[in-house]
Structures are given as C-alpha cells and as structure tokens.
Amino acid sequence: MQHAFDIQTDGQGLYEFTSQVNGWVQAQRLSTGLLTLFVRHTSCSLLIQENADPEVQTDLRNFFHRLVPPTTDPSMSYLTHTYEGPDDMPAHIKAAMMPVSLSIPISAGRPVLGTWQGIYLFEHRKAPHTRSVAAHIVA
Amino acid sequence: MQHAFDIQTDGQGLYEFTSQVNGWVQAQRLSTGLLTLFVRHTSCSLLIQENADPEVQTDLRNFFHRLVPPTTDPSMSYLTHTYEGPDDMPAHIKAAMMPVSLSIPISAGRPVLGTWQGIYLFEHRKAPHTRSVAAHIVA
Amino acid sequence: MQHAFDIQTDGQGLYEFTSQVNGWVQAQRLSTGLLTLFVRHTSCSLLIQENADPEVQTDLRNFFHRLVPPTTDPSMSYLTHTYEGPDDMPAHIKAAMMPVSLSIPISAGRPVLGTWQGIYLFEHRKAPHTRSVAAHIVA
C-alpha cells in the first residue's frame, strides 16, 4: 500500500499531518504492519514531536535558526552555496540533521505513536512550497 | 512479529539494550528480515553507537548538553516552553536531532550490527522514566 | 532481498552511491517495495542530499567540522575519548546527529527519490576506510 501526502507550507516551521496519516492507515483495515514515511526533498525534514504545546514548535524553529543561521549572518560566511538565497544552504544543513524517513509500527490498526507524539513536516525554506511525502505500508 | 521493550532510565545518558533486542530477534527463528525500533516519546532518542569504550557515551552526553544547555543557561533565554523544567525543551530539541526510529536488516537470524555497534536509548530528561520502544519484524 | 554495498572513502566528506543502489533495486524487477539501507559503523553516516551542486557537499562537510571540531580544538577539551585520534570522538558525535539507517519506498521499480535527491555515505574519519552498507528490500 502506497500513498503520497502533499503538504503546503508557508515559511519556516512545523506543519502537523498526523490526522491525515492516521486516516490513511486506518482506511487500509489491517491489524499490524509497518508504516514508512519518506520526504522527497532536501530542504525540509520529517519530525515526530510533542503535539500538546505549540510553544514547543516555535522553540524548535528558533533553536535551529540560531544553530544554523542564514548565510547573511557573518558566522556563516564560509558557506559557498548561496545563490539560491540565504535560507537555502542552511535548509540543506538542517535536512542533514533531522530525519528524511520515519518508520512506525502499526498495531491494532493504528501507528503506535505515544500519547504526545505528532507527525510533522519541518519546512526549512521561507518561500511557500508544496512538499511530497511518500508513504508505504508493509502489511 | 511485534514486541515492546521497557527501559528504565535514571537521568541523562545512554542505556544499552542490544542484548534484549538480539535475544528477541533470535527467538523468532527467522533467517532474514527487517527489524524496526520506534521510541514512543519526544524527550529521548534511539542511537546506534560504539559499545567498546564507555567514555564515548559520557562524551556524547556532554557534547549534547553543551550544544543544547538547560533553559536556565542565559544563551537559551529565548525559549518559551519552560514550565516543565529546564531540561524539558532541550530534551525535545535533542529528540529532533537524533533518531526516533531505527531500521536494521536481519541476516542469518541476527540484526546485522557492525562489530562495534550497540543499540542505546538516549535519555534526555533528568528524572527517572520508563521508556517504551516498539519493535517490529518484517519476515 | 539483501545486499551489501562496499564504499571506499578517502577522508572526510560525502561519497555518492545512488547509481549503485538504483541499479541493484532495478535488478530485482519488482514493482513496489520498501528499501532499507543501514551503515554498519559508528563513525560515518548515511545522507539523502542535493545531487546538483557539489558546493552543497563541501558546505555540509565544513559546517559539521565547525559544529564538532577535532578534539585538538580548545573548545573540545572536555572530551575524554581521544586516544584513537582527534577526529575519532567528533566522528561518533556526527554519527549520532545524522542517520545510520534510511528507508525509501520503491514505486514503479525504483526508489522514490525526489529529483534532486542523491544517496551519500558521509565519512567522518580522515583516514581511508572501506564502509559496509547493508541493504534490504521488502517486496
């Protein structure tokens, strides 16, 4: 079973799509299995993160923005891949530090996410993008 | 085949559970397959790391403690999700930087870990926790 | 279906092996499936990254070299696992921050890599190494 989730982004930050994933998995009507998500881009990431307090998402965005600032920041002047904009090479670096794929067992017909776990697309570019996440279930 | 490993932690650091994983895999008596581990929390991580010298584990803990210090550190004053304690938001950040899931092929009845590879739960919180790791084998 | 890719490295940096992976997957002549790659070492990583501009690879290597400098750097003097050389413990740290396993759905007989996505072995050690990457396909 395969599917593609399209996620519209509008700037850097986390976009939750847990309910879309759960809905698709439950529609397959299987008991156990293995769900894999794979994002088909090199300037955004997949994250499992806390879904309770939105401040967690803001803090995550701000931490990584400080750890990997735009190439206009003097501390990043050694970077050479800058012609696609000051947020481009930092986006590739963040994409190296955070997951491109996630694998989640399915039990009782649902991904075994913990109580506070949500599934997010972490957009690293400032401009709006449509991001494609490939999904696969092994029954 | 599915299982849940419960791992008791007592403060920040790495907790190895390679032998439990190997024991469960070998008990399934299959030749080849794919093992997936998934941790059901947002403030700890799964790591494959060197199992020879315990100093590696201490150094890993200390590196990430310096890269993502507690929110009581002045450099982290911009973080807003602080009401669960100074080690909480840093734990979420570390959980974003390190794996939530691991996929390991099984060959000759065992996970194909390299000679020096062990499987660890990396606890990011100071207080004791019981951590649940979901395991799934595709035969 | 299982395979092992051997990748010769000659110093820190990214080594692409997308074409080897695609060739092996296509030789299996299956329509859909799930590809898993797992690197059997604790001082290198697997990365999906941009395959268009080689400067991206240079910038990635340089960013992580600054984030996790050799243990000869005064800022790293707290590290204790230093007897295997100044690039050893930083290699373990980078291996904790970047993927040890990748899972990629297969569709129409090919891994569903995006247009700009290549598969890389990121070597973190200075000396030449032969790195083993275990591959597994669930049909």
PDB file of N, CA and C in Angstrom, chain A residues 10-96:
ATOM      1  N   ASP A  10       4.162  27.451   4.271  1.00  0.00           N
ATOM      2  CA  ASP A  10       4.185  28.897   4.061  1.00  0.00           C
ATOM      3  C   ASP A  10       5.198  29.491   5.042  1.00  0.00           C
ATOM      4  N   GLY A  11       6.456  29.123   4.855  1.00  0.00           N
ATOM      5  CA  GLY A  11       7.506  29.637   5.713  1.00  0.00           C
ATOM      6  C   GLY A  11       8.032  28.597   6.671  1.00  0.00           C
ATOM      7  N   GLN A  12       9.155  28.945   7.310  1.00  0.00           N
ATOM      8  CA  GLN A  12       9.844  28.007   8.180  1.00  0.00           C
ATOM      9  C   GLN A  12       9.004  27.646   9.400  1.00  0.00           C
ATOM     10  N   GLY A  13       8.975  26.361   9.717  1.00  0.00           N
ATOM     11  CA  GLY A  13       8.234  25.925  10.890  1.00  0.00           C
ATOM     12  C   GLY A  13       7.663  24.541  10.700  1.00  0.00           C
ATOM     13  N   LEU A  14       6.924  24.078  11.714  1.00  0.00           N
ATOM     14  CA  LEU A  14       6.393  22.715  11.730  1.00  0.00           C
ATOM     15  C   LEU A  14       4.942  22.680  11.270  1.00  0.00           C
ATOM     16  N   TYR A  15       4.625  21.715  10.417  1.00  0.00           N
ATOM     17  CA  TYR A  15       3.274  21.528   9.895  1.00  0.00           C
ATOM     18  C   TYR A  15       2.833  20.107  10.234  1.00  0.00           C
ATOM     19  N   GLU A  16       1.820  19.999  11.073  1.00  0.00           N
ATOM     20  CA  GLU A  16       1.386  18.669  11.506  1.00  0.00           C
ATOM     21  C   GLU A  16       0.488  18.009  10.461  1.00  0.00           C
ATOM     22  N   PHE A  17       0.713  16.711  10.239  1.00  0.00           N
ATOM     23  CA  PHE A  17      -0.203  15.956   9.357  1.00  0.00           C
ATOM     24  C   PHE A  17      -0.503  14.569   9.938  1.00  0.00           C
ATOM     25  N   THR A  18      -0.520  14.503  11.273  1.00  0.00           N
ATOM     26  CA  THR A  18      -0.812  13.236  11.959  1.00  0.00           C
ATOM     27  C   THR A  18      -2.172  12.680  11.561  1.00  0.00           C
ATOM     28  N   SER A  19      -3.176  13.529  11.508  1.00  0.00           N
ATOM     29  CA  SER A  19      -4.535  13.016  11.278  1.00  0.00           C
ATOM     30  C   SER A  19      -4.670  12.470   9.856  1.00  0.00           C
ATOM     31  N   GLN A  20      -4.002  13.090   8.890  1.00  0.00           N
ATOM     32  CA  GLN A  20      -4.034  12.546   7.531  1.00  0.00           C
ATOM     33  C   GLN A  20      -3.382  11.154   7.502  1.00  0.00           C
ATOM     34  N   VAL A  21      -2.250  11.018   8.207  1.00  0.00           N
ATOM     35  CA  VAL A  21      -1.560   9.728   8.225  1.00  0.00           C
ATOM     36  C   VAL A  21      -2.431   8.681   8.909  1.00  0.00           C
ATOM     37  N   ASN A  22      -2.954   9.008  10.085  1.00  0.00           N
ATOM     38  CA  ASN A  22      -3.807   8.054  10.808  1.00  0.00           C
ATOM     39  C   ASN A  22      -5.020   7.655   9.977  1.00  0.00           C
ATOM     40  N   GLY A  23      -5.612   8.635   9.296  1.00  0.00           N
ATOM     41  CA  GLY A  23      -6.785   8.342   8.471  1.00  0.00           C
ATOM     42  C   GLY A  23      -6.467   7.356   7.353  1.00  0.00           C
ATOM     43  N   TRP A  24      -5.341   7.588   6.680  1.00  0.00           N
ATOM     44  CA  TRP A  24      -4.958   6.696   5.587  1.00  0.00           C
ATOM     45  C   TRP A  24      -4.641   5.294   6.110  1.00  0.00           C
ATOM     46  N   VAL A  25      -3.907   5.227   7.226  1.00  0.00           N
ATOM     47  CA  VAL A  25      -3.557   3.912   7.780  1.00  0.00           C
ATOM     48  C   VAL A  25      -4.827   3.154   8.173  1.00  0.00           C
ATOM     49  N   GLN A  26      -5.725   3.820   8.871  1.00  0.00           N
ATOM     50  CA  GLN A  26      -6.946   3.139   9.324  1.00  0.00           C
ATOM     51  C   GLN A  26      -7.811   2.680   8.157  1.00  0.00           C
ATOM     52  N   ALA A  27      -7.775   3.426   7.047  1.00  0.00           N
ATOM     53  CA  ALA A  27      -8.563   3.046   5.870  1.00  0.00           C
ATOM     54  C   ALA A  27      -8.055   1.754   5.232  1.00  0.00           C
ATOM     55  N   GLN A  28      -6.817   1.346   5.532  1.00  0.00           N
ATOM     56  CA  GLN A  28      -6.272   0.103   4.963  1.00  0.00           C
ATOM     57  C   GLN A  28      -6.821  -1.132   5.674  1.00  0.00           C
ATOM     58  N   ARG A  29      -7.409  -0.930   6.855  1.00  0.00           N
ATOM     59  CA  ARG A  29      -8.073  -2.025   7.595  1.00  0.00           C
ATOM     60  C   ARG A  29      -7.167  -3.231   7.786  1.00  0.00           C
ATOM     61  N   LEU A  30      -5.950  -2.956   8.246  1.00  0.00           N
ATOM     62  CA  LEU A  30      -5.071  -4.063   8.611  1.00  0.00           C
ATOM     63  C   LEU A  30      -4.837  -3.991  10.118  1.00  0.00           C
ATOM     64  N   SER A  31      -4.427  -5.103  10.687  1.00  0.00           N
ATOM     65  CA  SER A  31      -4.243  -5.135  12.128  1.00  0.00           C
ATOM     66  C   SER A  31      -2.830  -4.669  12.494  1.00  0.00           C
ATOM     67  N   THR A  32      -1.831  -5.364  11.969  1.00  0.00           N
ATOM     68  CA  THR A  32      -0.445  -4.972  12.236  1.00  0.00           C
ATOM     69  C   THR A  32       0.259  -4.686  10.922  1.00  0.00           C
ATOM     70  N   GLY A  33       1.370  -3.973  11.010  1.00  0.00           N
ATOM     71  CA  GLY A  33       2.129  -3.641   9.813  1.00  0.00           C
ATOM     72  C   GLY A  33       3.228  -2.668  10.161  1.00  0.00           C
ATOM     73  N   LEU A  34       3.872  -2.160   9.130  1.00  0.00           N
ATOM     74  CA  LEU A  34       4.958  -1.198   9.308  1.00  0.00           C
ATOM     75  C   LEU A  34       4.733  -0.025   8.366  1.00  0.00           C
ATOM     76  N   LEU A  35       4.631   1.163   8.936  1.00  0.00           N
ATOM     77  CA  LEU A  35       4.439   2.385   8.156  1.00  0.00           C
ATOM     78  C   LEU A  35       5.775   3.088   7.972  1.00  0.00           C
ATOM     79  N   THR A  36       6.078   3.468   6.733  1.00  0.00           N
ATOM     80  CA  THR A  36       7.267   4.265   6.452  1.00  0.00           C
ATOM     81  C   THR A  36       6.854   5.555   5.758  1.00  0.00           C
ATOM     82  N   LEU A  37       7.431   6.667   6.217  1.00  0.00           N
ATOM     83  CA  LEU A  37       7.240   7.968   5.572  1.00  0.00           C
ATOM     84  C   LEU A  37       8.591   8.448   5.069  1.00  0.00           C
ATOM     85  N   PHE A  38       8.601   9.007   3.857  1.00  0.00           N
ATOM     86  CA  PHE A  38       9.848   9.473   3.245  1.00  0.00           C
ATOM     87  C   PHE A  38       9.573  10.800   2.540  1.00  0.00           C
ATOM     88  N   VAL A  39      10.331  11.843   2.887  1.00  0.00           N
ATOM     89  CA  VAL A  39      10.098  13.149   2.273  1.00  0.00           C
ATOM     90  C   VAL A  39      11.038  13.326   1.078  1.00  0.00           C
ATOM     91  N   ARG A  40      10.470  13.715  -0.062  1.00  0.00           N
ATOM     92  CA  ARG A  40      11.195  13.690  -1.330  1.00  0.00           C
ATOM     93  C   ARG A  40      11.880  15.028  -1.643  1.00  0.00           C
ATOM     94  N   HIS A  41      12.465  15.654  -0.611  1.00  0.00           N
ATOM     95  CA  HIS A  41      13.111  16.954  -0.777  1.00  0.00           C
ATOM     96  C   HIS A  41      14.347  17.022   0.105  1.00  0.00           C
ATOM     97  N   THR A  42      15.228  17.977  -0.185  1.00  0.00           N
ATOM     98  CA  THR A  42      16.471  18.103   0.588  1.00  0.00           C
ATOM     99  C   THR A  42      16.528  19.409   1.378  1.00  0.00           C
ATOM    100  N   SER A  43      15.391  20.069   1.538  1.00  0.00           N
ATOM    101  CA  SER A  43      15.388  21.318   2.315  1.00  0.00           C
ATOM    102  C   SER A  43      14.202  21.373   3.281  1.00  0.00           C
ATOM    103  N   CYS A  44      13.731  20.202   3.691  1.00  0.00           N
ATOM    104  CA  CYS A  44      12.748  20.104   4.768  1.00  0.00           C
ATOM    105  C   CYS A  44      12.949  18.737   5.421  1.00  0.00           C
ATOM    106  N   SER A  45      12.293  18.504   6.550  1.00  0.00           N
ATOM    107  CA  SER A  45      12.508  17.276   7.325  1.00  0.00           C
ATOM    108  C   SER A  45      11.180  16.715   7.813  1.00  0.00           C
ATOM    109  N   LEU A  46      11.232  15.469   8.261  1.00  0.00           N
ATOM    110  CA  LEU A  46      10.110  14.855   8.964  1.00  0.00           C
ATOM    111  C   LEU A  46      10.454  14.779  10.445  1.00  0.00           C
ATOM    112  N   LEU A  47       9.509  15.122  11.295  1.00  0.00           N
ATOM    113  CA  LEU A  47       9.765  15.066  12.739  1.00  0.00           C
ATOM    114  C   LEU A  47       8.597  14.412  13.462  1.00  0.00           C
ATOM    115  N   ILE A  48       8.933  13.627  14.470  1.00  0.00           N
ATOM    116  CA  ILE A  48       7.962  13.240  15.492  1.00  0.00           C
ATOM    117  C   ILE A  48       8.205  14.181  16.663  1.00  0.00           C
ATOM    118  N   GLN A  49       7.189  14.929  17.063  1.00  0.00           N
ATOM    119  CA  GLN A  49       7.399  15.852  18.182  1.00  0.00           C
ATOM    120  C   GLN A  49       6.147  16.000  19.022  1.00  0.00           C
ATOM    121  N   GLU A  50       6.318  16.720  20.131  1.00  0.00           N
ATOM    122  CA  GLU A  50       5.195  16.911  21.045  1.00  0.00           C
ATOM    123  C   GLU A  50       4.074  17.689  20.371  1.00  0.00           C
ATOM    124  N   ASN A  51       2.849  17.194  20.540  1.00  0.00           N
ATOM    125  CA  ASN A  51       1.688  17.808  19.896  1.00  0.00           C
ATOM    126  C   ASN A  51       0.812  18.581  20.883  1.00  0.00           C
ATOM    127  N   ALA A  52       1.298  18.755  22.109  1.00  0.00           N
ATOM    128  CA  ALA A  52       0.434  19.346  23.137  1.00  0.00           C
ATOM    129  C   ALA A  52       0.578  20.870  23.171  1.00  0.00           C
ATOM    130  N   ASP A  53       1.799  21.367  23.290  1.00  0.00           N
ATOM    131  CA  ASP A  53       2.029  22.793  23.497  1.00  0.00           C
ATOM    132  C   ASP A  53       2.672  23.389  22.231  1.00  0.00           C
ATOM    133  N   PRO A  54       1.969  24.298  21.544  1.00  0.00           N
ATOM    134  CA  PRO A  54       2.521  24.882  20.306  1.00  0.00           C
ATOM    135  C   PRO A  54       3.848  25.602  20.523  1.00  0.00           C
ATOM    136  N   GLU A  55       4.155  26.001  21.780  1.00  0.00           N
ATOM    137  CA  GLU A  55       5.430  26.669  22.047  1.00  0.00           C
ATOM    138  C   GLU A  55       6.614  25.765  21.727  1.00  0.00           C
ATOM    139  N   VAL A  56       6.412  24.446  21.846  1.00  0.00           N
ATOM    140  CA  VAL A  56       7.493  23.519  21.502  1.00  0.00           C
ATOM    141  C   VAL A  56       7.892  23.700  20.040  1.00  0.00           C
ATOM    142  N   GLN A  57       6.901  23.864  19.182  1.00  0.00           N
ATOM    143  CA  GLN A  57       7.191  24.012  17.756  1.00  0.00           C
ATOM    144  C   GLN A  57       7.918  25.327  17.459  1.00  0.00           C
ATOM    145  N   THR A  58       7.484  26.388  18.134  1.00  0.00           N
ATOM    146  CA  THR A  58       8.155  27.683  17.954  1.00  0.00           C
ATOM    147  C   THR A  58       9.596  27.606  18.450  1.00  0.00           C
ATOM    148  N   ASP A  59       9.788  26.978  19.591  1.00  0.00           N
ATOM    149  CA  ASP A  59      11.131  26.860  20.154  1.00  0.00           C
ATOM    150  C   ASP A  59      12.030  26.016  19.249  1.00  0.00           C
ATOM    151  N   LEU A  60      11.494  24.946  18.686  1.00  0.00           N
ATOM    152  CA  LEU A  60      12.297  24.117  17.773  1.00  0.00           C
ATOM    153  C   LEU A  60      12.750  24.944  16.574  1.00  0.00           C
ATOM    154  N   ARG A  61      11.827  25.689  15.983  1.00  0.00           N
ATOM    155  CA  ARG A  61      12.178  26.516  14.820  1.00  0.00           C
ATOM    156  C   ARG A  61      13.267  27.525  15.205  1.00  0.00           C
ATOM    157  N   ASN A  62      13.107  28.161  16.357  1.00  0.00           N
ATOM    158  CA  ASN A  62      14.066  29.193  16.749  1.00  0.00           C
ATOM    159  C   ASN A  62      15.429  28.607  17.113  1.00  0.00           C
ATOM    160  N   PHE A  63      15.439  27.445  17.764  1.00  0.00           N
ATOM    161  CA  PHE A  63      16.726  26.824  18.091  1.00  0.00           C
ATOM    162  C   PHE A  63      17.520  26.538  16.815  1.00  0.00           C
ATOM    163  N   PHE A  64      16.885  25.898  15.845  1.00  0.00           N
ATOM    164  CA  PHE A  64      17.621  25.522  14.635  1.00  0.00           C
ATOM    165  C   PHE A  64      17.971  26.751  13.787  1.00  0.00           C
ATOM    166  N   HIS A  65      17.168  27.798  13.902  1.00  0.00           N
ATOM    167  CA  HIS A  65      17.512  29.042  13.198  1.00  0.00           C
ATOM    168  C   HIS A  65      18.779  29.668  13.788  1.00  0.00           C
ATOM    169  N   ARG A  66      18.985  29.509  15.080  1.00  0.00           N
ATOM    170  CA  ARG A  66      20.200  30.038  15.701  1.00  0.00           C
ATOM    171  C   ARG A  66      21.390  29.112  15.493  1.00  0.00           C
ATOM    172  N   LEU A  67      21.146  27.817  15.509  1.00  0.00           N
ATOM    173  CA  LEU A  67      22.243  26.865  15.309  1.00  0.00           C
ATOM    174  C   LEU A  67      22.757  26.931  13.865  1.00  0.00           C
ATOM    175  N   VAL A  68      21.835  27.150  12.926  1.00  0.00           N
ATOM    176  CA  VAL A  68      22.191  27.212  11.502  1.00  0.00           C
ATOM    177  C   VAL A  68      21.581  28.483  10.921  1.00  0.00           C
ATOM    178  N   PRO A  69      22.203  29.642  11.188  1.00  0.00           N
ATOM    179  CA  PRO A  69      21.604  30.910  10.750  1.00  0.00           C
ATOM    180  C   PRO A  69      21.712  31.095   9.229  1.00  0.00           C
ATOM    181  N   PRO A  70      20.971  32.054   8.684  1.00  0.00           N
ATOM    182  CA  PRO A  70      21.055  32.346   7.244  1.00  0.00           C
ATOM    183  C   PRO A  70      22.483  32.707   6.839  1.00  0.00           C
ATOM    184  N   THR A  71      22.784  32.536   5.577  1.00  0.00           N
ATOM    185  CA  THR A  71      24.154  32.790   5.101  1.00  0.00           C
ATOM    186  C   THR A  71      24.494  34.276   5.099  1.00  0.00           C
ATOM    187  N   THR A  72      23.521  35.127   5.362  1.00  0.00           N
ATOM    188  CA  THR A  72      23.813  36.551   5.541  1.00  0.00           C
ATOM    189  C   THR A  72      24.456  36.820   6.904  1.00  0.00           C
ATOM    190  N   ASP A  73      24.377  35.867   7.801  1.00  0.00           N
ATOM    191  CA  ASP A  73      24.999  36.009   9.126  1.00  0.00           C
ATOM    192  C   ASP A  73      26.520  35.862   8.973  1.00  0.00           C
ATOM    193  N   PRO A  74      27.298  36.792   9.567  1.00  0.00           N
ATOM    194  CA  PRO A  74      28.766  36.731   9.381  1.00  0.00           C
ATOM    195  C   PRO A  74      29.372  35.387   9.772  1.00  0.00           C
ATOM    196  N   SER A  75      28.786  34.703  10.744  1.00  0.00           N
ATOM    197  CA  SER A  75      29.344  33.418  11.179  1.00  0.00           C
ATOM    198  C   SER A  75      29.232  32.343  10.112  1.00  0.00           C
ATOM    199  N   MET A  76      28.428  32.592   9.086  1.00  0.00           N
ATOM    200  CA  MET A  76      28.212  31.594   8.040  1.00  0.00           C
ATOM    201  C   MET A  76      28.905  31.989   6.726  1.00  0.00           C
ATOM    202  N   SER A  77      29.839  32.937   6.817  1.00  0.00           N
ATOM    203  CA  SER A  77      30.434  33.482   5.592  1.00  0.00           C
ATOM    204  C   SER A  77      31.285  32.458   4.857  1.00  0.00           C
ATOM    205  N   TYR A  78      31.632  31.342   5.494  1.00  0.00           N
ATOM    206  CA  TYR A  78      32.445  30.330   4.822  1.00  0.00           C
ATOM    207  C   TYR A  78      31.630  29.475   3.854  1.00  0.00           C
ATOM    208  N   LEU A  79      30.306  29.555   3.928  1.00  0.00           N
ATOM    209  CA  LEU A  79      29.476  28.734   3.028  1.00  0.00           C
ATOM    210  C   LEU A  79      29.526  29.290   1.604  1.00  0.00           C
ATOM    211  N   THR A  80      29.489  28.378   0.637  1.00  0.00           N
ATOM    212  CA  THR A  80      29.661  28.793  -0.763  1.00  0.00           C
ATOM    213  C   THR A  80      28.386  28.638  -1.594  1.00  0.00           C
ATOM    214  N   HIS A  81      27.480  27.765  -1.171  1.00  0.00           N
ATOM    215  CA  HIS A  81      26.258  27.513  -1.949  1.00  0.00           C
ATOM    216  C   HIS A  81      25.206  28.530  -1.531  1.00  0.00           C
ATOM    217  N   THR A  82      25.308  29.755  -2.068  1.00  0.00           N
ATOM    218  CA  THR A  82      24.465  30.850  -1.579  1.00  0.00           C
ATOM    219  C   THR A  82      23.561  31.451  -2.652  1.00  0.00           C
ATOM    220  N   TYR A  83      23.680  31.007  -3.889  1.00  0.00           N
ATOM    221  CA  TYR A  83      22.969  31.715  -4.959  1.00  0.00           C
ATOM    222  C   TYR A  83      21.474  31.422  -4.980  1.00  0.00           C
ATOM    223  N   GLU A  84      21.009  30.439  -4.207  1.00  0.00           N
ATOM    224  CA  GLU A  84      19.565  30.180  -4.142  1.00  0.00           C
ATOM    225  C   GLU A  84      18.928  30.905  -2.958  1.00  0.00           C
ATOM    226  N   GLY A  85      19.679  31.821  -2.334  1.00  0.00           N
ATOM    227  CA  GLY A  85      19.120  32.595  -1.234  1.00  0.00           C
ATOM    228  C   GLY A  85      19.759  32.238   0.093  1.00  0.00           C
ATOM    229  N   PRO A  86      19.701  33.169   1.067  1.00  0.00           N
ATOM    230  CA  PRO A  86      20.378  32.967   2.349  1.00  0.00           C
ATOM    231  C   PRO A  86      19.771  31.860   3.204  1.00  0.00           C
ATOM    232  N   ASP A  87      18.575  31.386   2.867  1.00  0.00           N
ATOM    233  CA  ASP A  87      17.963  30.302   3.648  1.00  0.00           C
ATOM    234  C   ASP A  87      18.156  28.939   2.980  1.00  0.00           C
ATOM    235  N   ASP A  88      18.856  28.880   1.845  1.00  0.00           N
ATOM    236  CA  ASP A  88      18.930  27.618   1.097  1.00  0.00           C
ATOM    237  C   ASP A  88      19.949  26.643   1.680  1.00  0.00           C
ATOM    238  N   MET A  89      21.205  27.073   1.807  1.00  0.00           N
ATOM    239  CA  MET A  89      22.202  26.139   2.347  1.00  0.00           C
ATOM    240  C   MET A  89      21.883  25.771   3.797  1.00  0.00           C
ATOM    241  N   PRO A  90      21.465  26.733   4.653  1.00  0.00           N
ATOM    242  CA  PRO A  90      21.024  26.316   5.991  1.00  0.00           C
ATOM    243  C   PRO A  90      19.902  25.271   5.947  1.00  0.00           C
ATOM    244  N   ALA A  91      19.016  25.352   4.952  1.00  0.00           N
ATOM    245  CA  ALA A  91      17.951  24.350   4.830  1.00  0.00           C
ATOM    246  C   ALA A  91      18.547  22.968   4.548  1.00  0.00           C
ATOM    247  N   HIS A  92      19.557  22.903   3.681  1.00  0.00           N
ATOM    248  CA  HIS A  92      20.193  21.604   3.412  1.00  0.00           C
ATOM    249  C   HIS A  92      20.873  21.061   4.676  1.00  0.00           C
ATOM    250  N   ILE A  93      21.506  21.947   5.435  1.00  0.00           N
ATOM    251  CA  ILE A  93      22.176  21.501   6.667  1.00  0.00           C
ATOM    252  C   ILE A  93      21.160  20.956   7.668  1.00  0.00           C
ATOM    253  N   LYS A  94      20.055  21.687   7.859  1.00  0.00           N
ATOM    254  CA  LYS A  94      19.014  21.194   8.772  1.00  0.00           C
ATOM    255  C   LYS A  94      18.450  19.863   8.271  1.00  0.00           C
ATOM    256  N   ALA A  95      18.317  19.736   6.945  1.00  0.00           N
ATOM    257  CA  ALA A  95      17.793  18.479   6.387  1.00  0.00           C
ATOM    258  C   ALA A  95      18.751  17.316   6.634  1.00  0.00           C
ATOM    259  N   ALA A  96      20.047  17.616   6.835  1.00  0.00           N
ATOM    260  CA  ALA A  96      21.008  16.558   7.176  1.00  0.00           C
ATOM    261  C   ALA A  96      20.912  16.175   8.648  1.00  0.00           C
TER     262      ALA A  96
END
